[in-house]
Amino acid sequence: MVTATAKKKSRSKKAIKHQPKVFLYEWKGVNRLGQRTSGELKGASVAEIRSVLKSQGVTPKGVRKKASPLFNLRQPNINAMDIAMMTRQIATMLSSGVPLVTALQLIARGHEKIKMRELLNLILIDVESGIPFSDALKPHRRYFDELYVDLVAAGEHSGALDVVFDRIAIYKEKAEALKSKIKKAMFYPSAVTLVAIGVTVLLLLFVVPQFESIFEGFGAELPAFTQMIVDTSRWLQSSWYYFVIGIVLFTFIFIKSHRKSQSFRDQVDTNILRIPVIGDILHKAAMARFARTLATTFAAGVPLIDGLESAAGASGNAVYRIALLKVRQEVMSGMQLNVAMRTANLFPDMLIQMVQIGEEAGSLDDMLNKVANIFEMQVDDAVDGLSTLIEPIMMVVIGTIVGGMIVGMYLPIFQLGEVIG
């Protein structure tokens, strides 16, 4: 059964991949009564639009592709929070008895972003033509990932689309809140590093040369620490472009390798978990994402095996993705989830015990949601603690750099004063 599901997914992906690209066209024409009419249609080519119009009894007078704001760089891009808000709006309207088509029309009409309105209108065209909502989302994988589409499909099959959308909305909102906390945690160390490098470069380029001109008149050997700073300043002044080119090349190679090489990404994910403080936050965040994703899929009626695959991809780290895929294999062979997780030697006892209680009580989704809440609170507390701690650390780091250079520059002056005295 699992093999058949995998084959079905593979065929579905191939079908989407080879699907012709569809555009939105504006048309003008004359109907059977000789009246001028106009509108918009979705199709792969002008010829296809003309053919459809003729089949509807309309003589086309002009058909042109509509300039899609989706690719207008001057307009704000669609982000994950826009999708989360749209999901919440759909969930609220569906639970209030508003039909899906009407809900999409209202959201598209009132959204402030042009790109979002265009995206919703493209989806609406498919839904109004009778295509299931989940299938209408598939061509827009950039905004709706496989997990999102699968959950919507599960809601359509179960007839509880409003309940499923409410769960998706909670999942997206929690995921975005967690992502924001992780970005906040990563921002401060990056800021400290960049500020420290910037201050050091400025001192070496503009301050140290002023002292060097004074030292030349001493006619004495400089202290080793001062000489090291002066040599570094000379090298940076004469070869600063090597320094800049080196940083640019390193950044380019890193980004290129990260995009192209899965093994490189896995290695980065493994190493980043070893960073003090930051690594602990990322561990907790990965477990929170795993628990929240599995709880959402399981509650929506998605089989546990498929839910584990989605949770592995949503964990956000290669270490947890690999571990969860191994757990999935163990569960497929008949092992209980909590036992399979224990054999992974990665998950804390508290998480495993909560999963065990959930399995025994038949409330796995509730237990996983509680676990996700616990880890999200721990991430929140850790980020707040890091934010409080980073300010004095930044002052100490910059103070050490600036103070060290000042001491190095004044050492010869102190020694000269001792000789004269």
XYZ file of C-alpha atoms in Angstrom:
421
model
C 0.000 0.000 0.000
C 2.846 2.340 0.861
C 4.547 1.509 -2.440
C 1.355 2.248 -4.344
C 1.024 5.597 -2.563
C 4.611 6.475 -3.409
C 4.051 5.570 -7.074
C 0.885 7.645 -7.128
C 2.735 10.650 -5.715
C 5.527 10.152 -8.250
C 3.050 10.054 -11.146
C 1.304 13.140 -9.771
C 4.594 15.055 -9.564
C 5.507 14.045 -13.152
C 2.092 15.136 -14.385
C 2.476 18.546 -12.752
C 6.017 18.891 -14.068
C 4.964 18.247 -17.689
C 1.797 20.344 -17.438
C 1.859 23.199 -20.017
C 2.442 26.655 -18.577
C -0.837 28.557 -18.200
C -1.297 32.325 -18.515
C -4.110 34.791 -17.992
C -5.391 36.439 -21.194
C -7.579 39.494 -21.725
C -9.982 39.258 -24.644
C -12.492 41.391 -26.524
C -15.097 40.121 -28.942
C -18.672 40.071 -30.237
C -21.277 37.582 -29.015
C -24.073 35.877 -30.984
C -26.338 38.917 -30.496
C -23.744 41.235 -32.019
C -22.968 42.854 -28.679
C -19.448 43.811 -27.701
C -18.122 41.816 -24.772
C -14.815 41.278 -22.983
C -13.277 39.311 -20.161
C -10.383 37.199 -18.992
C -9.558 33.544 -19.638
C -6.779 31.233 -18.540
C -4.952 29.209 -21.176
C -1.651 28.070 -22.648
C -1.744 30.166 -25.844
C -3.675 32.806 -27.775
C -4.904 30.099 -30.182
C -6.375 28.128 -27.305
C -8.212 31.201 -25.988
C -9.616 31.966 -29.457
C -10.790 28.362 -29.793
C -12.554 28.469 -26.410
C -14.256 31.780 -27.272
C -15.506 30.454 -30.593
C -16.909 27.371 -28.874
C -18.847 29.748 -26.597
C -20.279 31.656 -29.533
C -17.975 34.657 -29.209
C -16.084 36.061 -32.198
C -12.733 37.211 -30.803
C -11.531 40.647 -31.915
C -8.462 40.856 -29.723
C -6.657 38.501 -27.353
C -3.515 39.429 -25.439
C -1.622 38.055 -22.507
C -2.293 39.972 -19.323
C 0.847 41.360 -17.674
C 0.997 39.390 -14.454
C 1.925 41.402 -11.354
C 3.368 38.165 -9.957
C 6.593 39.042 -11.767
C 6.520 42.790 -11.190
C 9.508 43.479 -8.953
C 8.133 46.883 -8.007
C 5.283 45.248 -6.115
C 5.743 43.634 -2.673
C 6.402 39.905 -2.896
C 4.149 37.252 -1.424
C 5.630 35.920 1.808
C 4.798 33.045 4.136
C 2.875 35.327 6.487
C 0.548 36.333 3.617
C -0.245 32.649 3.040
C -0.806 32.141 6.785
C -3.217 35.097 6.935
C -5.054 33.907 3.817
C -5.398 30.450 5.367
C -6.821 31.924 8.569
C -9.309 34.019 6.582
C -10.478 30.984 4.595
C -10.809 28.943 7.810
C -12.903 31.678 9.460
C -15.209 32.102 6.455
C -15.689 28.368 5.911
C -16.548 27.840 9.586
C -19.111 30.674 9.255
C -20.820 28.905 6.356
C -19.381 31.016 3.521
C -18.829 28.919 0.343
C -15.224 28.407 -0.725
C -15.591 30.290 -4.025
C -17.153 33.277 -2.264
C -14.406 33.231 0.374
C -11.704 33.291 -2.298
C -13.481 36.127 -4.142
C -13.767 38.226 -0.969
C -10.114 37.686 0.031
C -8.851 38.396 -3.513
C -10.961 41.549 -3.764
C -9.818 42.966 -0.440
C -6.146 41.993 -0.296
C -3.703 44.917 -0.256
C -0.993 43.162 -2.302
C -1.516 43.069 -6.064
C 0.537 39.874 -6.421
C -1.607 38.138 -3.825
C -4.809 39.236 -5.557
C -3.452 37.894 -8.853
C -2.481 34.568 -7.280
C -5.927 34.153 -5.696
C -7.640 35.023 -8.989
C -5.634 32.358 -10.821
C -6.659 29.787 -8.197
C -10.258 31.033 -8.320
C -10.453 30.488 -12.087
C -9.564 26.812 -11.599
C -11.955 26.311 -8.679
C -14.840 27.946 -10.573
C -14.176 25.624 -13.517
C -14.743 22.601 -11.244
C -11.160 21.684 -10.343
C -10.739 20.603 -6.692
C -9.138 23.256 -4.504
C -6.139 21.050 -3.707
C -5.463 20.525 -7.434
C -5.836 24.271 -8.074
C -3.041 24.883 -5.537
C -0.571 22.428 -7.109
C 0.705 24.696 -9.932
C 1.676 27.244 -7.265
C 4.195 25.132 -5.306
C 6.242 28.238 -4.664
C 3.601 29.329 -2.147
C 1.794 26.091 -1.233
C 4.122 23.216 -0.381
C 3.276 19.525 -0.629
C 2.196 19.353 3.013
C -0.285 22.202 2.525
C -1.762 20.605 -0.604
C -1.987 17.158 1.014
C -3.813 18.561 4.052
C -6.311 20.409 1.841
C -6.869 17.210 -0.160
C -7.487 15.283 3.088
C -10.047 17.912 4.121
C -11.832 17.654 0.777
C -12.012 13.861 0.978
C -13.266 13.889 4.581
C -15.798 16.661 3.960
C -14.358 18.718 6.838
C -12.488 21.385 4.900
C -13.297 24.079 7.479
C -11.777 22.024 10.322
C -8.695 21.174 8.281
C -8.173 24.797 7.258
C -8.373 25.820 10.901
C -5.622 23.298 11.701
C -3.525 24.473 8.740
C -3.947 28.089 9.862
C -2.770 27.256 13.394
C 0.152 25.291 11.966
C 1.220 28.122 9.626
C 0.866 30.772 12.343
C 2.918 28.750 14.834
C 5.526 27.924 12.180
C 5.961 31.585 11.214
C 6.195 32.661 14.852
C 8.867 30.031 15.472
C 10.756 31.039 12.315
C 10.730 34.657 13.479
C 12.244 33.644 16.817
C 14.990 31.635 15.112
C 15.861 34.573 12.842
C 16.007 36.796 15.904
C 18.338 34.347 17.649
C 20.646 34.144 14.608
C 20.625 37.893 13.977
C 22.401 38.991 17.162
C 25.558 36.860 16.830
C 25.770 37.840 13.168
C 25.442 41.519 14.119
C 28.191 41.209 16.744
C 30.537 39.567 14.243
C 29.883 42.117 11.476
C 30.242 45.093 13.816
C 33.493 43.692 15.256
C 34.923 43.135 11.746
C 33.818 46.599 10.621
C 35.354 48.366 13.628
C 38.610 46.434 13.206
C 38.899 47.279 9.498
C 38.182 50.973 10.113
C 40.808 51.173 12.834
C 43.414 49.401 10.723
C 42.744 51.553 7.653
C 42.388 55.012 9.186
C 43.601 55.111 12.815
C 46.727 52.924 12.849
C 48.391 54.776 9.909
C 48.231 58.026 11.945
C 50.137 56.411 14.799
C 52.567 54.777 12.364
C 53.723 58.173 11.072
C 54.504 59.141 14.670
C 56.401 55.896 15.351
C 58.691 56.459 12.332
C 60.331 59.382 14.134
C 61.185 57.290 17.209
C 64.014 55.416 15.550
C 63.487 52.526 17.965
C 62.197 48.986 17.619
C 58.463 48.707 18.207
C 56.969 46.231 20.690
C 55.920 42.915 19.112
C 52.186 43.542 19.659
C 52.400 47.033 18.129
C 54.488 45.752 15.212
C 51.881 43.048 14.492
C 49.081 45.655 14.352
C 51.184 47.949 12.118
C 52.057 45.066 9.733
C 48.394 44.068 9.527
C 47.435 47.678 8.786
C 50.062 47.927 6.022
C 48.889 44.703 4.430
C 45.238 45.792 4.538
C 46.073 49.188 2.996
C 48.100 47.678 0.165
C 45.961 44.567 -0.408
C 42.468 45.523 0.783
C 41.019 44.380 -2.516
C 42.277 40.840 -1.808
C 40.407 40.990 1.475
C 37.190 42.109 -0.246
C 37.569 39.604 -3.094
C 38.210 36.837 -0.557
C 35.003 37.637 1.341
C 32.973 37.853 -1.887
C 34.408 34.566 -3.197
C 33.824 32.794 0.102
C 30.210 34.016 0.215
C 29.603 33.058 -3.426
C 31.125 29.567 -3.048
C 29.240 28.958 0.183
C 25.871 29.977 -1.293
C 26.519 28.025 -4.509
C 27.562 24.896 -2.613
C 24.607 25.226 -0.254
C 22.194 25.362 -3.191
C 23.756 22.610 -5.298
C 25.108 20.070 -2.800
C 22.806 18.151 -0.466
C 25.791 16.704 1.415
C 27.167 20.222 1.993
C 23.793 21.378 3.362
C 23.656 18.345 5.619
C 27.140 19.098 6.927
C 26.208 22.725 7.613
C 23.065 21.603 9.465
C 25.128 19.159 11.547
C 27.760 21.738 12.479
C 25.304 24.512 13.249
C 23.697 22.365 15.950
C 27.062 22.282 17.756
C 27.236 26.062 18.203
C 26.895 26.968 21.903
C 23.487 28.434 22.870
C 22.397 28.766 19.202
C 22.617 24.997 18.680
C 20.366 24.341 21.695
C 17.763 26.773 20.334
C 17.856 25.078 16.915
C 17.481 21.634 18.544
C 14.326 22.760 20.350
C 12.986 24.495 17.245
C 13.440 21.343 15.131
C 11.562 19.239 17.700
C 8.784 21.843 17.899
C 8.381 21.826 14.101
C 8.385 18.031 13.983
C 5.752 17.732 16.734
C 3.526 20.463 15.284
C 3.675 19.058 11.741
C 2.955 15.472 12.784
C 0.103 16.598 15.042
C -1.471 18.608 12.211
C -1.214 15.835 9.613
C -2.403 13.119 12.013
C -5.401 15.196 13.156
C -6.313 15.898 9.516
C -6.538 12.174 8.789
C -3.237 11.790 6.968
C -1.701 8.330 7.646
C 1.111 8.283 10.215
C 3.640 7.069 7.627
C 2.926 10.016 5.322
C 2.802 12.363 8.304
C 6.294 11.306 9.384
C 7.607 11.992 5.889
C 6.097 15.489 5.983
C 7.417 16.077 9.517
C 10.911 15.031 8.422
C 10.901 17.629 5.670
C 9.412 20.314 7.922
C 11.927 19.799 10.761
C 14.288 22.258 9.084
C 17.508 20.385 9.848
C 19.237 17.466 8.108
C 20.044 15.695 11.393
C 16.366 15.500 12.319
C 15.246 14.807 8.754
C 17.504 11.753 8.496
C 16.519 10.551 11.976
C 12.791 10.914 11.275
C 13.054 9.089 7.960
C 14.715 6.203 9.836
C 11.904 6.350 12.403
C 9.433 6.174 9.504
C 11.113 3.028 8.195
C 10.892 1.433 11.649
C 7.193 2.332 11.957
C 6.539 0.878 8.495
C 8.054 -2.388 9.710
C 5.538 -2.520 12.572
C 7.387 -0.800 15.436
C 5.552 1.653 17.677
C 6.398 5.321 17.119
C 7.774 5.906 20.624
C 10.022 2.827 20.398
C 11.324 3.864 16.973
C 12.069 7.354 18.301
C 13.969 5.926 21.257
C 16.222 3.904 18.938
C 17.161 7.123 17.098
C 19.102 8.371 20.180
C 18.196 11.967 19.310
C 14.894 12.809 20.974
C 14.622 13.700 24.681
C 12.874 11.340 27.100
C 10.079 13.833 27.757
C 9.116 13.895 24.075
C 9.237 10.100 23.781
C 7.151 9.602 26.939
C 4.506 12.068 25.723
C 4.329 10.230 22.387
C 3.987 6.914 24.232
C 1.138 8.272 26.369
C -0.546 9.650 23.247
C -0.309 6.313 21.450
C -1.687 4.393 24.419
C -4.525 6.860 25.009
C -5.378 7.270 21.328
C -4.715 11.032 21.456
C -1.385 11.306 19.691
C -2.246 14.602 17.989
C -3.174 16.273 21.313
C 0.044 15.106 22.982
C 2.168 16.239 20.052
C 0.518 19.667 20.116
C 1.330 19.947 23.831
C 4.931 18.933 23.147
C 5.157 21.538 20.376
C 3.835 24.208 22.757
C 6.448 23.263 25.368
C 9.365 23.447 22.936
C 8.094 26.687 21.382
C 7.955 28.256 24.863
C 11.502 27.052 25.538
C 12.689 28.562 22.244
C 10.966 31.826 23.134
C 12.624 31.946 26.563
C 16.037 31.043 25.110
C 15.812 33.763 22.450
C 14.798 36.349 25.062
C 17.726 35.260 27.230
C 20.100 35.467 24.279
C 18.809 38.939 23.418
C 19.500 40.104 26.976
C 22.939 38.493 27.049
C 24.117 39.642 23.637
C 24.222 43.373 24.473
C 26.946 43.099 27.147
C 28.761 40.534 24.975
C 28.756 42.991 22.065
C 30.157 45.729 24.314
C 32.878 43.397 25.626
C 33.875 42.198 22.139
C 34.036 45.660 20.596
C 35.663 47.088 23.733
C 38.320 44.374 23.638
C 39.099 45.051 19.969
C 39.194 48.829 20.309
C 40.966 48.704 23.683
C 43.515 46.190 22.434
C 44.405 48.362 19.450
C 44.657 51.499 21.586
C 46.975 49.738 24.029
C 49.055 48.436 21.107
C 49.357 51.929 19.658
C 50.300 53.570 22.959
C 52.848 50.953 24.056
C 55.744 52.662 22.179
C 54.747 56.035 23.647
C 54.745 54.569 27.158
C 58.151 53.006 26.565
C 59.522 56.301 25.203
C 58.278 58.080 28.293
C 60.089 55.565 30.517
C 63.369 56.067 28.561
C 63.150 59.851 28.805
C 62.272 59.622 32.520
